[in-house]
Coordinates of C-alpha atoms in Angstrom, one line a residue:
X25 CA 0.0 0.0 0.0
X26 CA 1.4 3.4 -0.9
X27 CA 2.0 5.9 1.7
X28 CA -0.6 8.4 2.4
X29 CA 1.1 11.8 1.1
X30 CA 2.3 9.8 -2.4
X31 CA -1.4 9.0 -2.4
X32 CA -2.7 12.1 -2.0
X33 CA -0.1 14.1 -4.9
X34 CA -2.0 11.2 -7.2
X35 CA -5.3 12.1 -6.3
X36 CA -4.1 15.8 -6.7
X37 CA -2.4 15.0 -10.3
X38 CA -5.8 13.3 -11.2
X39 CA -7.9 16.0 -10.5
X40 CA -5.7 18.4 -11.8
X41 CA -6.1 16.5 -15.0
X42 CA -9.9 15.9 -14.9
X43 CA -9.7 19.8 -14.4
X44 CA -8.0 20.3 -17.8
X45 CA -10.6 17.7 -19.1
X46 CA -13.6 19.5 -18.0
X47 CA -11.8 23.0 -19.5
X48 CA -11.7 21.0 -22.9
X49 CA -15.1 19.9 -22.7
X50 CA -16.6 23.3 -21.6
X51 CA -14.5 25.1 -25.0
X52 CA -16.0 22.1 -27.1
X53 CA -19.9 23.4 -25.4
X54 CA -19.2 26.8 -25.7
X55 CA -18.1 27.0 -29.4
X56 CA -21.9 25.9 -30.4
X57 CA -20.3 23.6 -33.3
X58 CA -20.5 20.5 -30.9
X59 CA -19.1 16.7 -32.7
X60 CA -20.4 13.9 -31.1
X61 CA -16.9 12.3 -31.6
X62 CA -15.4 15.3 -29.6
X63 CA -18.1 14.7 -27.0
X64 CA -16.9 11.2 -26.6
X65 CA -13.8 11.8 -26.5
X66 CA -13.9 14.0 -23.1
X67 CA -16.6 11.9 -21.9
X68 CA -14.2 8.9 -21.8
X69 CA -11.4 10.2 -20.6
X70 CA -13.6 12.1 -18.0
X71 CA -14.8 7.9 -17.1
X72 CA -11.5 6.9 -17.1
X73 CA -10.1 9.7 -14.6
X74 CA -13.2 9.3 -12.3
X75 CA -12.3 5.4 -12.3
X76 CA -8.8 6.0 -11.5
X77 CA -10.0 8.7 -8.8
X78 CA -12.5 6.5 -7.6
X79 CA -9.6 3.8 -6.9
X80 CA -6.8 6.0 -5.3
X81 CA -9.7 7.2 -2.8
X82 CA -10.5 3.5 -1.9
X83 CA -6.4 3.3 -1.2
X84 CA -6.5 6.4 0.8
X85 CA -9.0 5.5 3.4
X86 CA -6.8 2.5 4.0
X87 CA -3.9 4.8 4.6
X88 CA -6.3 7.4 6.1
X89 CA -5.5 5.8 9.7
X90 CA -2.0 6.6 10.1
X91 CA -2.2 10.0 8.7
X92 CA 0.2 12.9 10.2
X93 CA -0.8 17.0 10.0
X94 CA 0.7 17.3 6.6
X95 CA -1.3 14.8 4.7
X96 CA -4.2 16.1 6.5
X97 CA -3.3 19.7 5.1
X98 CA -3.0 18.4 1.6
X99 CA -6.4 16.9 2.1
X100 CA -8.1 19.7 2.8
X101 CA -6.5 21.6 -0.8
X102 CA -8.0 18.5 -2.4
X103 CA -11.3 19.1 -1.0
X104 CA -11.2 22.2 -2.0
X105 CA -10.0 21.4 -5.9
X106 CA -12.9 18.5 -5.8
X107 CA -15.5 21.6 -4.7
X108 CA -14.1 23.6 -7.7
X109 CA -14.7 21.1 -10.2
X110 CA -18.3 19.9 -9.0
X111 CA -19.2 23.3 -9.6
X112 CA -17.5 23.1 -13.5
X113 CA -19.2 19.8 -13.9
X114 CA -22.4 21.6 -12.8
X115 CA -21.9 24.5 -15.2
X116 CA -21.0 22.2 -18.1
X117 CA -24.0 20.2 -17.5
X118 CA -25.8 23.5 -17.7
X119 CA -24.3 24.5 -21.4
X120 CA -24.7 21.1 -22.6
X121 CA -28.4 21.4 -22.1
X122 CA -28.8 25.0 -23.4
X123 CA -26.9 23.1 -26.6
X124 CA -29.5 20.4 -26.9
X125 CA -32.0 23.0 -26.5
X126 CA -30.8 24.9 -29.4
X127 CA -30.6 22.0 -31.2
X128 CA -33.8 20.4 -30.7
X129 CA -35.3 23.8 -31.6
X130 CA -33.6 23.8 -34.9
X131 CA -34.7 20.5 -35.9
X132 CA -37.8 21.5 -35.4
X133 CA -37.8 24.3 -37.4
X134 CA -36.2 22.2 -39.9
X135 CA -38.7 19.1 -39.7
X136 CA -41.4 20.4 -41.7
X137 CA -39.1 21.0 -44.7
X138 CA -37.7 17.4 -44.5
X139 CA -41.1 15.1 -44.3
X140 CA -42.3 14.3 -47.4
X141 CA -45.4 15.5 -49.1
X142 CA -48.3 12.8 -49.7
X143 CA -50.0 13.6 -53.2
X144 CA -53.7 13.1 -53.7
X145 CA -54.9 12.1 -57.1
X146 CA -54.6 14.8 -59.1
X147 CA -50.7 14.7 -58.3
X148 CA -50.7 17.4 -56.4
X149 CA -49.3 17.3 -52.8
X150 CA -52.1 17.0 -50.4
X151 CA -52.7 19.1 -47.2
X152 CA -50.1 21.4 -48.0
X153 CA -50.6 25.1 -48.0
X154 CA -48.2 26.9 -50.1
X155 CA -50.1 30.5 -50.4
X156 CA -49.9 29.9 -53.7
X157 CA -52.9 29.3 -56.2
X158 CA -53.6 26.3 -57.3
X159 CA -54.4 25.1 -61.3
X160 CA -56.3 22.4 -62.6
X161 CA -55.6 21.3 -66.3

């Protein structure tokens, strides 16, 4: 089992890295020009960071026991680095809905130009209102 303090500068490294993740990820929702490849991308390494996180915090409550004032100290930054980047994970999760609103509004302005118009007999399309006038041969 590691010592606590090496266990803690991991845990600190990790979030420092998720931090740069999340900084990525809230560019890539800011821009408005969202991939979903992109979105991927920072979603998995955000899973794989939380993982890896999730693991070194299971080590350091083993090594939590013999802890001296220093690692104490150090823990307390990391709580405050983990506050920090709850609130960016908030405010991302807050521009990734305003882009999903934005785009479900566009496709619905853009639906009714992309179904299909039914014809009736006279070849004609059916139900449709054009404002135009409307000839029979």
């Amino acid at each position: 089992m590691a010592s606590l303090s090496k266990l803690l500068v991991q845990i600190a490294d990790g979030l420092n890295a998720l931090r740069a993740v999340m900084e990525s990820e809230r560019l890539l929702l800011c821009e408005g020009s969202l991939s979903g490849s992109h979105l991927q991308r920072v979603t998995e390494e955000k899973s794989s960071l939380l993982a890896t996180l999730g693991w070194l915090e299971q080590q350091r409550l083993l090594a939590w026991s013999a802890a001296d004032s220093a690692a104490q100290a150090q823990w307390q930054t990391i709580l405050a680095q983990t506050q920090t980047l709850r609130e960016m994970n908030q405010h991302n999760g807050w521009l990734l809905e305003q882009q999903m609103a934005f785009n479900q509004q566009a496709l619905a302005l853009l639906k009714p130009h992309q179904e299909a118009g039914l014809y009736g007999k006279d070849g004609l399309a059916a139900n449709r209102v054009d404002g135009g006038v409307r000839f029979s041969v």
